[in-house]
Tab-separated table of C-alpha atoms in Angstrom:
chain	number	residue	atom	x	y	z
A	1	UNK	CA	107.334	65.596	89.363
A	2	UNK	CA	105.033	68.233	88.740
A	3	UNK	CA	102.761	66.641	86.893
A	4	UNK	CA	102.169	63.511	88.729
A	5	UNK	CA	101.577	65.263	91.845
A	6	UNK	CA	99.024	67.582	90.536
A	7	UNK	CA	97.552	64.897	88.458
A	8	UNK	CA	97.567	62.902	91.500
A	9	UNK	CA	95.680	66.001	92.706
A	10	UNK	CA	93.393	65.913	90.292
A	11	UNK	CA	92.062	62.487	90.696
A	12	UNK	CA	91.823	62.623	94.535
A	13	UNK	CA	89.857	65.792	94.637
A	14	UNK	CA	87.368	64.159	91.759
A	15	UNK	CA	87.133	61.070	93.731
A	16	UNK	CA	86.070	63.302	96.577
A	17	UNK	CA	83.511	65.214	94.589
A	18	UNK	CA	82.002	61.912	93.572
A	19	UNK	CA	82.071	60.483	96.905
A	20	UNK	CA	80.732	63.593	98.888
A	21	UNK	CA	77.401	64.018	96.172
A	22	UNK	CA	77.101	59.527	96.105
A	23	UNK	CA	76.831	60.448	100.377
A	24	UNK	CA	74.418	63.609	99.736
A	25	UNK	CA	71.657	60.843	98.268
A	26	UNK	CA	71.273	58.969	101.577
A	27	UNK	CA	72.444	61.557	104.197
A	28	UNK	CA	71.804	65.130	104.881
A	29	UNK	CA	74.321	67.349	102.957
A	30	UNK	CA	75.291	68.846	106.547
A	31	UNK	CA	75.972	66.097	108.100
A	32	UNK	CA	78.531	65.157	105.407
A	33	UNK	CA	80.082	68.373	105.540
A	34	UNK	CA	80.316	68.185	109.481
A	35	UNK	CA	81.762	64.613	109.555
A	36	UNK	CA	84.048	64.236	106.207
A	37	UNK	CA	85.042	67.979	107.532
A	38	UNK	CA	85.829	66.595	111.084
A	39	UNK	CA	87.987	63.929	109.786
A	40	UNK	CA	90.346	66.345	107.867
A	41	UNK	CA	91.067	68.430	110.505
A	42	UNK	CA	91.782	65.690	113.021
A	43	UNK	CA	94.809	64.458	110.184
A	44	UNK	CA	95.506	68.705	109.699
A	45	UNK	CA	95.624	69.433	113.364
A	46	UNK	CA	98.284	65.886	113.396
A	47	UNK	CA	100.192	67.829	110.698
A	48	UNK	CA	100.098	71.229	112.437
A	49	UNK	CA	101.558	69.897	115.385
A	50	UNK	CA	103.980	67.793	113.829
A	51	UNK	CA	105.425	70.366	111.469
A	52	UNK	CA	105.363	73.239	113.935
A	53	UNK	CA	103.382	75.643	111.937
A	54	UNK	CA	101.452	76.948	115.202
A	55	UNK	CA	105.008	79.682	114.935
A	56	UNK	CA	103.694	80.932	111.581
A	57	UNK	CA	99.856	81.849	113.334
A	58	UNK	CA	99.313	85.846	112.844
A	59	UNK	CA	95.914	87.970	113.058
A	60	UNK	CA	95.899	88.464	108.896
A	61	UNK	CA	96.012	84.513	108.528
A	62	UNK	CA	93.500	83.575	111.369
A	63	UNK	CA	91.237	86.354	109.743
A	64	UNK	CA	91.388	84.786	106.462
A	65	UNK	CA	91.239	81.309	107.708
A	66	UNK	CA	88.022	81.951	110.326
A	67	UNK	CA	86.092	83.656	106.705
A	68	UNK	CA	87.054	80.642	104.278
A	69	UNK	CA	85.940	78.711	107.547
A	70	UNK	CA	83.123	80.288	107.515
A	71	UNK	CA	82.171	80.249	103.620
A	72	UNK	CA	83.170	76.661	103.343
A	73	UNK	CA	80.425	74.979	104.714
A	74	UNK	CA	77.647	76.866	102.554
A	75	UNK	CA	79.377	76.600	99.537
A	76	UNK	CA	79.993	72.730	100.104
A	77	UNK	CA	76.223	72.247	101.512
A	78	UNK	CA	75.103	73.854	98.160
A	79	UNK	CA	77.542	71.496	95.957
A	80	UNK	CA	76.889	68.420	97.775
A	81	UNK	CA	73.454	68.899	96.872
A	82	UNK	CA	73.643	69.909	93.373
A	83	UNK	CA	75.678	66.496	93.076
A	84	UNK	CA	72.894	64.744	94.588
A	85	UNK	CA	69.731	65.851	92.590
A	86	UNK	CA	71.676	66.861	89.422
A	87	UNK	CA	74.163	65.188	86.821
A	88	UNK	CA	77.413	64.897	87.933
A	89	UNK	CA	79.445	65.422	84.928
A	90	UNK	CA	77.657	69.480	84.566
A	91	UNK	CA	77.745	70.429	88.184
A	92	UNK	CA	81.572	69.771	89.134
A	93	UNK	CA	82.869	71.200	85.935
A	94	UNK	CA	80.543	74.194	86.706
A	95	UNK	CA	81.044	74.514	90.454
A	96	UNK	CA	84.964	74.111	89.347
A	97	UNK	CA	84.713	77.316	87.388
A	98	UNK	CA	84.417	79.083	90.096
A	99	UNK	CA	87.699	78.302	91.731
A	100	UNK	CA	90.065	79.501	89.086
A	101	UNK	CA	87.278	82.208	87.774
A	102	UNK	CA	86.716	84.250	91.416
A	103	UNK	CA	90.809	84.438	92.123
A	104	UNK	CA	91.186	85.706	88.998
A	105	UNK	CA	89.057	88.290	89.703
A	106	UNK	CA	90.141	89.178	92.809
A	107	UNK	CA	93.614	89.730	90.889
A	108	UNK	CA	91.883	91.980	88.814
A	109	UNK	CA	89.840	93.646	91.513
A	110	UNK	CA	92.312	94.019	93.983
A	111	UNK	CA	96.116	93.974	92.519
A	112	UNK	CA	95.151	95.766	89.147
A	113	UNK	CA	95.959	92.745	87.447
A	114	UNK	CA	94.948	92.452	83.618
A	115	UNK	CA	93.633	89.172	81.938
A	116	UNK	CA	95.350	88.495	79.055
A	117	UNK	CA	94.217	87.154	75.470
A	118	UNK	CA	94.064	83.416	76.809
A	119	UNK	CA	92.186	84.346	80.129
A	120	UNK	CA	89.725	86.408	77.943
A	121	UNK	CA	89.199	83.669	75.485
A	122	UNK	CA	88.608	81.320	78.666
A	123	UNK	CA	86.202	82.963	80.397
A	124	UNK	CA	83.702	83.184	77.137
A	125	UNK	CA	83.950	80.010	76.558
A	126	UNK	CA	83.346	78.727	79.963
A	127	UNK	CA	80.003	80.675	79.988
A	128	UNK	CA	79.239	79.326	76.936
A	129	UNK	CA	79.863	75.604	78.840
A	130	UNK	CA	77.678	77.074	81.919
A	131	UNK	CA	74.719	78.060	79.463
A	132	UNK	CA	75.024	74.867	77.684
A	133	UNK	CA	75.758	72.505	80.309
A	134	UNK	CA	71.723	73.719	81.571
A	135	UNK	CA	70.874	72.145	78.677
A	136	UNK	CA	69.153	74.988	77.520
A	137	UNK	CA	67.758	74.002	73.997
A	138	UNK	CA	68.819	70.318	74.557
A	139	UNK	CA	65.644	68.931	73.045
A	140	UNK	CA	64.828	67.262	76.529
A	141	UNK	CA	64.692	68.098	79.805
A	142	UNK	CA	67.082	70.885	81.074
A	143	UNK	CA	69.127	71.018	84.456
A	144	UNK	CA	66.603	72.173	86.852
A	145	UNK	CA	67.411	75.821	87.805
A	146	UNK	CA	67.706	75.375	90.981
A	147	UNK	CA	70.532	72.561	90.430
A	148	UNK	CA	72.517	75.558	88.370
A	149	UNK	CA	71.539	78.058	90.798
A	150	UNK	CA	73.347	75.384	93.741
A	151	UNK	CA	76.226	74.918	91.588
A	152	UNK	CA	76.849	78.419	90.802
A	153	UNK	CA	76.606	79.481	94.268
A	154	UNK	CA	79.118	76.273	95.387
A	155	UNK	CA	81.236	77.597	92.533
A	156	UNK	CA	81.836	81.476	94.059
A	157	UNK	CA	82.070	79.808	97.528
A	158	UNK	CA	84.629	77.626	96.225
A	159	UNK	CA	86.590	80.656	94.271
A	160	UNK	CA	86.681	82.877	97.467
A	161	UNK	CA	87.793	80.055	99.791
A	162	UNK	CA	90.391	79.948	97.356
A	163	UNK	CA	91.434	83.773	97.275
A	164	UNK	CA	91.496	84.056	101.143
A	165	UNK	CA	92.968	80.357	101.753
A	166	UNK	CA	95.848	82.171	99.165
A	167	UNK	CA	95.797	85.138	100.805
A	168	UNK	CA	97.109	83.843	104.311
A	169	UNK	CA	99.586	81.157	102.891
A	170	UNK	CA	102.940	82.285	102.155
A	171	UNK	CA	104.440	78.671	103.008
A	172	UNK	CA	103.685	75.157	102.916
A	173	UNK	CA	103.486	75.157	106.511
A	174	UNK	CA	101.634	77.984	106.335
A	175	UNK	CA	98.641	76.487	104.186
A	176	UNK	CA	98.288	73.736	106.111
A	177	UNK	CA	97.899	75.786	109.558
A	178	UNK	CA	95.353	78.132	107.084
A	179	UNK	CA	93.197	74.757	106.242
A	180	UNK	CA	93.320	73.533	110.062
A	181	UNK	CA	91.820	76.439	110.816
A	182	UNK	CA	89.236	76.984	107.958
A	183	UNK	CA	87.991	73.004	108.717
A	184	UNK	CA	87.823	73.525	111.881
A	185	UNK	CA	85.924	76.957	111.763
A	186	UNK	CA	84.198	74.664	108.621
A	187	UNK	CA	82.884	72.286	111.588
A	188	UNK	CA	81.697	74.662	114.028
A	189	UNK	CA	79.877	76.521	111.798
A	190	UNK	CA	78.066	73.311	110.243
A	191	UNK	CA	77.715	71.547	113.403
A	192	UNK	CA	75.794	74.863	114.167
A	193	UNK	CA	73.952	74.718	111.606
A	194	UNK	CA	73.005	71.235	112.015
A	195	UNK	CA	72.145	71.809	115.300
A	196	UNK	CA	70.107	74.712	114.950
A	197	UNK	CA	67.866	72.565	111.618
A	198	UNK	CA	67.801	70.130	114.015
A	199	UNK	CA	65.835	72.100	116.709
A	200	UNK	CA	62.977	73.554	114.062
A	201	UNK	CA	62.160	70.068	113.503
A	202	UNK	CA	64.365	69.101	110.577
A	203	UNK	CA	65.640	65.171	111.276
A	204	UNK	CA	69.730	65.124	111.958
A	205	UNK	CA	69.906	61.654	110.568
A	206	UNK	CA	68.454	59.234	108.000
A	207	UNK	CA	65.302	56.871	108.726
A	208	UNK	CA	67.794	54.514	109.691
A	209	UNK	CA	69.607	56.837	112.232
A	210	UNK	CA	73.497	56.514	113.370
A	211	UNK	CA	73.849	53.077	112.234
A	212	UNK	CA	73.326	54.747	108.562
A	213	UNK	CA	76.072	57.484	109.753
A	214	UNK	CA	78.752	54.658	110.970
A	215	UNK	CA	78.143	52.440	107.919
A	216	UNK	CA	79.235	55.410	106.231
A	217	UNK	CA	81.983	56.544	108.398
A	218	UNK	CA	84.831	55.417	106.333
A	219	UNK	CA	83.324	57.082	103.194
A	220	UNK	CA	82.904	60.028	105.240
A	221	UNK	CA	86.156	59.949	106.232
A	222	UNK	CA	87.683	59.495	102.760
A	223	UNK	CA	86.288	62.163	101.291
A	224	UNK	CA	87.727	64.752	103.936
A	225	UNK	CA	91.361	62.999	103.747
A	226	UNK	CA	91.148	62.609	99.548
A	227	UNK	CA	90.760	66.446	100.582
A	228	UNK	CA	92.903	67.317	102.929
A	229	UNK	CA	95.632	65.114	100.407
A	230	UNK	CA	94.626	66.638	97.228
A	231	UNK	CA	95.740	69.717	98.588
A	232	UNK	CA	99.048	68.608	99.663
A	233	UNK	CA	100.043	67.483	96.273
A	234	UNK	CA	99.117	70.380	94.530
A	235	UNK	CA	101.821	72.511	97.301
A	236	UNK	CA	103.992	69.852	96.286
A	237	UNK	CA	103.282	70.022	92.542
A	238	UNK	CA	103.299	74.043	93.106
A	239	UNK	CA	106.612	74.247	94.571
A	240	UNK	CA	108.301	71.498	91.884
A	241	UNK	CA	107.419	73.395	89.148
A	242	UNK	CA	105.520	76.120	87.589
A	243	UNK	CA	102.911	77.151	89.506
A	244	UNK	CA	100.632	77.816	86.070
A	245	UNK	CA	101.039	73.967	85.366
A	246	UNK	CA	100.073	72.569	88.649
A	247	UNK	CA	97.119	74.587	88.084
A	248	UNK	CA	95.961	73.479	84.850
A	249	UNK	CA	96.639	69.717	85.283
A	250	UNK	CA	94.869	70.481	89.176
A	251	UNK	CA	91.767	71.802	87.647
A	252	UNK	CA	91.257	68.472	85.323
A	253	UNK	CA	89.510	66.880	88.584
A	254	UNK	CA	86.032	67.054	87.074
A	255	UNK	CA	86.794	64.548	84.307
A	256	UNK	CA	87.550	62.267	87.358
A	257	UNK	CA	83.656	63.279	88.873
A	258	UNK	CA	82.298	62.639	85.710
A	259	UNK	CA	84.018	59.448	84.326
A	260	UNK	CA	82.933	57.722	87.859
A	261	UNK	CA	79.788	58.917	87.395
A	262	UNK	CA	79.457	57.384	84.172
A	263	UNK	CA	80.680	54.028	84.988
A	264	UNK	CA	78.937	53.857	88.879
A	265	UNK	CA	75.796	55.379	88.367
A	266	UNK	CA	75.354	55.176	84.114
A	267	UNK	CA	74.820	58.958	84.292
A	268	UNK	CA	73.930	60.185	80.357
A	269	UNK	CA	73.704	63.701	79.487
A	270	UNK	CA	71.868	65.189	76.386
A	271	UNK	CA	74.945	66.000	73.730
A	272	UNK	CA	74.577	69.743	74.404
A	273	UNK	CA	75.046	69.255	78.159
A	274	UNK	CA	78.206	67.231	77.531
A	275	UNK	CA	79.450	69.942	75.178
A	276	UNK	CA	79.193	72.573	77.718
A	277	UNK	CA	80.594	70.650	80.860
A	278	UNK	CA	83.450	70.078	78.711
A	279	UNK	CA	83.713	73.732	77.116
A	280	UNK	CA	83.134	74.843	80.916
A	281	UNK	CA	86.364	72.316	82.073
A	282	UNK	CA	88.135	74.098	78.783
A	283	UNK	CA	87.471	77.619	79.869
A	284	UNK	CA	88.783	76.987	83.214
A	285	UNK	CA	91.985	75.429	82.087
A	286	UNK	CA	92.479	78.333	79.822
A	287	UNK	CA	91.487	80.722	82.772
A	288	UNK	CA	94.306	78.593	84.967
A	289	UNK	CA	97.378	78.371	82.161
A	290	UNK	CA	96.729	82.468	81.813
């Protein structure tokens, strides 16, 4: 049961990389964050209310919620457009990293915890897959920097989200009241945002305006339920079984992002690259399973 559920989870949240950075290439990255982002919390706020969890709401959870909310939107505005001016199949292994690699820390940081011989091992050779995957002495042309500098900064936006969406979740209840809140707070402060670009001149919409936004609406909207469901199979997986292997089989998403990738949009990488978005998938499974 475990590990079809996190599998499960696996392939929804790499179908909703792929579809969130295939979006990025014909609409601004904000507005996919604001709408796909919308979506999930109309299905959370269903849940909320259905389940009751409104009881569980306390200041140390809305704190934590409101500051993932809050993080969320740069860190997915930086990923969405790493996948849309770089190769797939090294930015979501990458940006992945940074889920299981930031909590960790914060364990380290913050409840004296010590990595062990397999965490160790997993974070050198994930930076080995980050160097790598930049194609740094590929033979051709690299990663651009600023593609790796997106990614990395998606990556600790992702791995903090994590630690404080953690950090307020006791329950399953519990985390889904925590992600109402962080999408919603995740739509204000993009909406904002988008507002705000919009004001200093910088176009809300494509050339083709809202007809290009509802032709895309049920994209949109898949990629913020494939969300909002990849995280309720992984509290299912977590609460079958052991939590470490929900979290391993979880993490495997980016094989997902980069196999569609391959077949949709024939995206090649050099061999090095492919060697280090695989060693940087490795190093975070090994980071996970510690």
């Amino acid at each position: 049961m475990t590990a079809v559920f996190a599998l499960a989870t696996s392939l929804l949240w790499g179908l909703a990389d792929f579809g969130g950075g295939m979006l990025s290439k014909r609409l601004r990255e904000l507005t996919v964050v604001v709408v796909s982002q919308g979506a999930a919390c109309l299905v959370l706020g269903g849940i909320v209310l259905g389940t009751g969890a409104w009881s569980e709401l306390d200041a140390r959870l809305l704190w934590c919620a409101v500051a993932a909310g809050a993080i969320g939107p740069v860190s997915m505005l930086c990923f969405y457009r790493a996948l849309a001016v770089g190769p797939m199949g090294v930015v979501s292994p990458v940006a992945t990293l940074g889920s299981v690699a930031v909590p960790v820390a914060v364990g380290m940081v913050l409840h004296g915890e010590r990595p062990g011989l397999i965490q160790a091992a997993g974070s050198l050779v994930a930076v080995t897959g980050v160097v790598l995957a930049g194609g740094v002495g590929g033979g051709g042309a690299p990663v651009r920097q600023r593609t790796i500098l997106l990614t990395l900064v998606a990556a600790f936006g992702f791995g903090a989200t994590m630690s404080l969406v953690a950090e307020a979740s006791t329950t399953v209840t519990g985390l889904f009241l925590t992600l109402f809140v962080q999408r919603l707070v995740n739509v204000v402060v993009g909406g904002g945002a988008l507002f705000v670009s919009a004001r200093r001149g910088t176009p809300a919409l494509p050339e083709a305006g809202m007809r290009a936004v509802w032709g895309s609406l049920p994209a949109l909207a898949f990629v913020g339920l494939a969300d909002v469901a990849a995280n309720g199979t992984y509290a299912v997986a977590a609460q079958y079984g052991p939590v470490t292997v929900a979290a391993v089989l979880a993490s495997l998403y980016p094989v997902v992002t980069a196999l569609a990738a391959r077949g949709v949009l024939r995206e090649r990488l050099q061999g090095l690259q492919t060697a280090g978005a695989g060693l940087a998938l490795l190093g975070t499974v090994l980071l996970a399973s510690g």
